[in-house]
Short mmCIF file of C-alpha atoms in Angstrom, two decimals:
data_model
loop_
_atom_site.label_atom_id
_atom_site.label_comp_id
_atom_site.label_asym_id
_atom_site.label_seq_id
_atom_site.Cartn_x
_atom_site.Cartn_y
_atom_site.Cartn_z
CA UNK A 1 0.00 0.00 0.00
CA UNK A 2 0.80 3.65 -0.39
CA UNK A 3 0.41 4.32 3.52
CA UNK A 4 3.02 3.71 6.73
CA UNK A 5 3.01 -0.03 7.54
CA UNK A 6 3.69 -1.52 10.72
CA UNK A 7 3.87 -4.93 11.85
CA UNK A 8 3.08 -6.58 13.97
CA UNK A 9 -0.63 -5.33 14.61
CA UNK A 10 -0.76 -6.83 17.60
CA UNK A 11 2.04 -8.36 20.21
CA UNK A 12 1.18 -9.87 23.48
CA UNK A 13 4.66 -10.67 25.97
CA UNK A 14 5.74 -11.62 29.25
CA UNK A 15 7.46 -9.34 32.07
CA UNK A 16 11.06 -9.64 30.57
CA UNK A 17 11.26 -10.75 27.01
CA UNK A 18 12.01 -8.82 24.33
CA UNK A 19 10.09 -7.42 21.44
CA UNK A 20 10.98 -5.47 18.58
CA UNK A 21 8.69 -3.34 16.42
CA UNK A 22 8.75 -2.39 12.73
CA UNK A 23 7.59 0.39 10.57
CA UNK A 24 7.94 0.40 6.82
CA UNK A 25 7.88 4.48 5.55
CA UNK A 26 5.84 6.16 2.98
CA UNK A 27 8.57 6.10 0.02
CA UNK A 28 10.64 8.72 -0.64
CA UNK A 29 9.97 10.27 2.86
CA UNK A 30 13.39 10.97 4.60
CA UNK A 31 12.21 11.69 7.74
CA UNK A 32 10.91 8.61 10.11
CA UNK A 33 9.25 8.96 13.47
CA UNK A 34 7.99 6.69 16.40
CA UNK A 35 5.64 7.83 18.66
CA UNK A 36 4.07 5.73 21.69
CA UNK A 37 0.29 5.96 23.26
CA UNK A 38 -1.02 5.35 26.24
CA UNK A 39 -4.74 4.68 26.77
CA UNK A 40 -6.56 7.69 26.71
CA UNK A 41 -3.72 9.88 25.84
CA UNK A 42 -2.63 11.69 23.15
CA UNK A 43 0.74 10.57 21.30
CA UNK A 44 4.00 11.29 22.67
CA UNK A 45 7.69 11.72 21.08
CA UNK A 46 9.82 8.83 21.41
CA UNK A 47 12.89 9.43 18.56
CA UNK A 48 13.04 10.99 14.94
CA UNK A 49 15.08 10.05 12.16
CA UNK A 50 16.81 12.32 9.37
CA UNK A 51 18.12 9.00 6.88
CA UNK A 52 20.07 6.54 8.33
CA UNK A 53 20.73 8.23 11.72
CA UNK A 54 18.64 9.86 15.08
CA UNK A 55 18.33 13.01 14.94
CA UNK A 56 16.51 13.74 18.10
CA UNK A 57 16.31 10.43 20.59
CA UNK A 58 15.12 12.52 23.66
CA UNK A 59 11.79 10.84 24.14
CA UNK A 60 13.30 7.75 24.49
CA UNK A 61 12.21 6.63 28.18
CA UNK A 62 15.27 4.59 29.35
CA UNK A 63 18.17 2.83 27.68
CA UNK A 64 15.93 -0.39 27.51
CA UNK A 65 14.62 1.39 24.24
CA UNK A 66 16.52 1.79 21.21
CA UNK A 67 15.43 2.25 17.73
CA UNK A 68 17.70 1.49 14.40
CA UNK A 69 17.22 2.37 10.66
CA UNK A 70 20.25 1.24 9.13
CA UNK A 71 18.93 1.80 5.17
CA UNK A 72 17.14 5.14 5.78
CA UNK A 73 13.93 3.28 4.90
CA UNK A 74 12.65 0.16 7.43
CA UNK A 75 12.75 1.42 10.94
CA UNK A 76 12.68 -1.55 14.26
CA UNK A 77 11.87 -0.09 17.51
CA UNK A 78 13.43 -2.63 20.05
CA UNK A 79 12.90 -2.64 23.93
CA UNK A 80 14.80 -5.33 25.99
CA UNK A 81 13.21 -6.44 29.12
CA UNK A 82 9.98 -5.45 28.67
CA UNK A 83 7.74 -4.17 31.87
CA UNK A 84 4.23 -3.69 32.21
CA UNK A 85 4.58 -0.02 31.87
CA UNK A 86 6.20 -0.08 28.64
CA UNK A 87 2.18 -1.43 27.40
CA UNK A 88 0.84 1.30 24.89
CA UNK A 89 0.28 1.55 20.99
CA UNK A 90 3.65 2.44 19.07
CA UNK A 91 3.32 4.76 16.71
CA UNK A 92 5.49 5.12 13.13
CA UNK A 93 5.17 8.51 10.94
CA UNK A 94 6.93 9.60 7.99
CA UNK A 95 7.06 12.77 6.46
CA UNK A 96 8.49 13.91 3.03
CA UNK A 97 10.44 17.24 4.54
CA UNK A 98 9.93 19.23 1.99
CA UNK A 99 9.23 23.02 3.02
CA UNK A 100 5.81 23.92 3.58
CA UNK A 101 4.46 19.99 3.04
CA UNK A 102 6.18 18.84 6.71
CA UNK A 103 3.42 17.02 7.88
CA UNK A 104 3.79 13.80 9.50
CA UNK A 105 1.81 10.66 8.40
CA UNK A 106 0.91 7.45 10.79
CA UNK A 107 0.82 4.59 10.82
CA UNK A 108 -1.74 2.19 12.10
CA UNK A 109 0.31 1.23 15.22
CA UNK A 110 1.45 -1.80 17.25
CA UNK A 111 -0.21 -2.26 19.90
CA UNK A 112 1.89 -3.80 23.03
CA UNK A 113 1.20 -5.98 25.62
CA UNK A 114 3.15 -6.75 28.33
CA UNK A 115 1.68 -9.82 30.77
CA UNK B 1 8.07 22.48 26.98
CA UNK B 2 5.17 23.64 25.04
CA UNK B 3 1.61 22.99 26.54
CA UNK B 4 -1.45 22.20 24.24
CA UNK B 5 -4.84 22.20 25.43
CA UNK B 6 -7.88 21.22 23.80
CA UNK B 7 -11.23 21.90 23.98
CA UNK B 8 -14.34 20.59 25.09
CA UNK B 9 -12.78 17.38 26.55
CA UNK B 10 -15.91 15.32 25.15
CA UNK B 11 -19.09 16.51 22.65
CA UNK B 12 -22.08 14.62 22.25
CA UNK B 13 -24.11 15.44 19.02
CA UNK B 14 -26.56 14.60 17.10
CA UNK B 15 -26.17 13.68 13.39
CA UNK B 16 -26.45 17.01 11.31
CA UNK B 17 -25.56 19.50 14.09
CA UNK B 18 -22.54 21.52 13.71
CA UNK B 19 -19.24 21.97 16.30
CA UNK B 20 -15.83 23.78 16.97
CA UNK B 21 -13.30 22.11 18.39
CA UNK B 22 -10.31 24.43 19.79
CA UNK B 23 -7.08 24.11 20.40
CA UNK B 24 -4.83 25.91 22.49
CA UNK B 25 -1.30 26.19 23.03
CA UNK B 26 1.17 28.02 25.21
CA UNK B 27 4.10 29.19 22.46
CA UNK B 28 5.00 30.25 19.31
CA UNK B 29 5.34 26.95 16.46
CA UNK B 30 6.44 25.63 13.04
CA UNK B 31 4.02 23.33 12.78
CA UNK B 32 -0.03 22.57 13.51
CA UNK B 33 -1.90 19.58 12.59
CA UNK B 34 -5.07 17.98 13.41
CA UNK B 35 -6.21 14.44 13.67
CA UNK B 36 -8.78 12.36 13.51
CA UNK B 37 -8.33 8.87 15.74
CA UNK B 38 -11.06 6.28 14.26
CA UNK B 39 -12.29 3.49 16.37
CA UNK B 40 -9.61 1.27 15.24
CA UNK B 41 -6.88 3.70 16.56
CA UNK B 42 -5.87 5.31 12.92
CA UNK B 43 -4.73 8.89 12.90
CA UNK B 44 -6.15 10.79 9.90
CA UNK B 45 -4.53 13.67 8.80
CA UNK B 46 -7.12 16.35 8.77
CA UNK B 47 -5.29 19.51 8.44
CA UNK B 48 -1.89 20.90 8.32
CA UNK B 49 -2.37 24.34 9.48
CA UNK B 50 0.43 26.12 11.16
CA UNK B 51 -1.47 30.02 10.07
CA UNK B 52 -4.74 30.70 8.16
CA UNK B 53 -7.81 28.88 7.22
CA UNK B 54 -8.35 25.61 5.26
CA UNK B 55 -11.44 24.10 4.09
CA UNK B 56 -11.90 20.26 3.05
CA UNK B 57 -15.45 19.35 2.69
CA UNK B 58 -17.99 19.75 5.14
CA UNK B 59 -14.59 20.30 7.77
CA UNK B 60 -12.51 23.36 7.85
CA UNK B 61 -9.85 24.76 10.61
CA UNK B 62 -8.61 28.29 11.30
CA UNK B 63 -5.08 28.64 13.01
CA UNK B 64 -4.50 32.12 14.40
CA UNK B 65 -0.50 31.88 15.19
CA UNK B 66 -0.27 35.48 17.06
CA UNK B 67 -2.65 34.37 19.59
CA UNK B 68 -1.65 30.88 20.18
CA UNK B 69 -4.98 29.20 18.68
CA UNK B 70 -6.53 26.88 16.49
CA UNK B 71 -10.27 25.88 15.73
CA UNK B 72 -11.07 22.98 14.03
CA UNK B 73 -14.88 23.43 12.74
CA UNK B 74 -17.56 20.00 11.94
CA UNK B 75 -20.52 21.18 9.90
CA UNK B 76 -23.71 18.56 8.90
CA UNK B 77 -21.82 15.99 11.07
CA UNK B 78 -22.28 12.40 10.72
CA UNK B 79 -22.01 9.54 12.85
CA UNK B 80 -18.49 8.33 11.09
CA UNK B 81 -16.93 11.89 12.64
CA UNK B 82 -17.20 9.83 16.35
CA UNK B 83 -13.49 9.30 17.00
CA UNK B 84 -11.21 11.26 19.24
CA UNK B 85 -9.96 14.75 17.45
CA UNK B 86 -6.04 15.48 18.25
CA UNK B 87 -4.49 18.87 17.82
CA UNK B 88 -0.74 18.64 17.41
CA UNK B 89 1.76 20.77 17.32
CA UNK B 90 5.93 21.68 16.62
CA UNK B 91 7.15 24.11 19.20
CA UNK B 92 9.15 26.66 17.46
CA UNK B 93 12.79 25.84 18.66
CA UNK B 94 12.67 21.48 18.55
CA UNK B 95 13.47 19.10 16.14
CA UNK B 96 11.42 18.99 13.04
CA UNK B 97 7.98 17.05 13.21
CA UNK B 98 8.03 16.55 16.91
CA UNK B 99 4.61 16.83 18.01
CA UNK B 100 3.21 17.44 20.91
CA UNK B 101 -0.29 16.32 21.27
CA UNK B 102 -3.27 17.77 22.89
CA UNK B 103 -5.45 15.40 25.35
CA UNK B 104 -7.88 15.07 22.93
CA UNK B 105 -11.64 15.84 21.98
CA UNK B 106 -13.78 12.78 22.47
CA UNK B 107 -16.80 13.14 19.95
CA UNK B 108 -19.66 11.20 19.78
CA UNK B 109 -22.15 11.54 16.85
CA UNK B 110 -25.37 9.99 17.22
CA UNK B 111 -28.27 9.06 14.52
#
């Protein structure tokens, strides 16, 4: 499809294991994005990428998160000993960077479940 | 950082009546957008709006940069607009397309 893709839909874990999480871009948009939501919240930052590298990590909650996009296309969010807390719906975005047309684009999210 | 507040927290209509959602936030930005959340947890793009007004079908928004607002207005509204209406925006300063997101508008359209 034309749209952001994420898989899986759906993950369900235990306390401890870990998951990763990946988000296939609108082509030809340079800019990448993950986003996580709690329920009832609104979306919050978690890192942005400019190509192959972060340009802004700050959202990033603890060092048990860490996000790679090695080809400046396919994006994995990973988290390593996964905790309750960390359930929510991940967001990916992508946005073509061009001036005036910087909107961001989402996915439809993975939603995370930690047992 | 930047605070964004929306407003009413929920709306209940009925189908065919008309709303404004608004959106405010506390400093100057890049970058305004507004979303609509379906039941199945999609974000829409509805707008980008940073300054002015845009109109797309029966919705249209207003952003008013100098004074820190946005309205997003719902005419003839029909029981697919239920869903959860985000305001987003890029503080003026931050890295480009970080959002910060409003709480939300909860709306509920009924038959």
């Amino acid at each position: 499809g034309a749209g952001v893709s994420q898989t899986p839909s759906n993950k369900v874990t235990e306390k401890g294991k870990y998951v990763e999480l990946r988000c296939d871009p609108i082509s030809g948009h340079t800019a990448l994005y993950w986003y996580r939501q709690s329920l009832g919240q609104g979306p919050e930052f978690l890192i942005y990428f400019q190509g192959t590298g972060a340009a802004d990590d700050s959202g990033l909650p603890n060092d048990r998160f860490f996000a790679v996009r090695p080809e400046g296309s396919v994006s994995t969010l990973k988290i390593q000993r996964t905790e309750r807390g960390d359930s929510a719906v991940y967001l990916c975005a992508s946005s073509p960077k061009r001036k005036n047309t910087g909107e961001l684009f989402f996915g439809e999210g993975s939603r995370l479940t930690v047992l | 950082g930047i605070q964004v507040e929306q407003s009413p927290p929920d709306l209940i209509l009925q189908e065919g009546a008309n709303s404004t959602l608004r959106c405010n936030f506390s400093d100057s930005v890049n970058n305004l957008q507004w979303f609509h959340q379906n039941p199945w947890g999609q974000l829409i793009n509805l707008f980008y709006i940073p300054s002015g007004t845009k109109q797309n079908g029966r919705l249209s928004a207003t952003t008013v940069a100098t004074e820190r607002y946005s309205l997003l207005y719902i005419s003839s509204s029909q029981t697919t607009d239920s869903g959860v209406y985000f305001c987003a925006v890029e503080e003026r300063g931050t890295s480009y397309g970080k959002l910060t997101f409003g709480q939300g508008t909860i709306l509920t359209v009924h038959p």
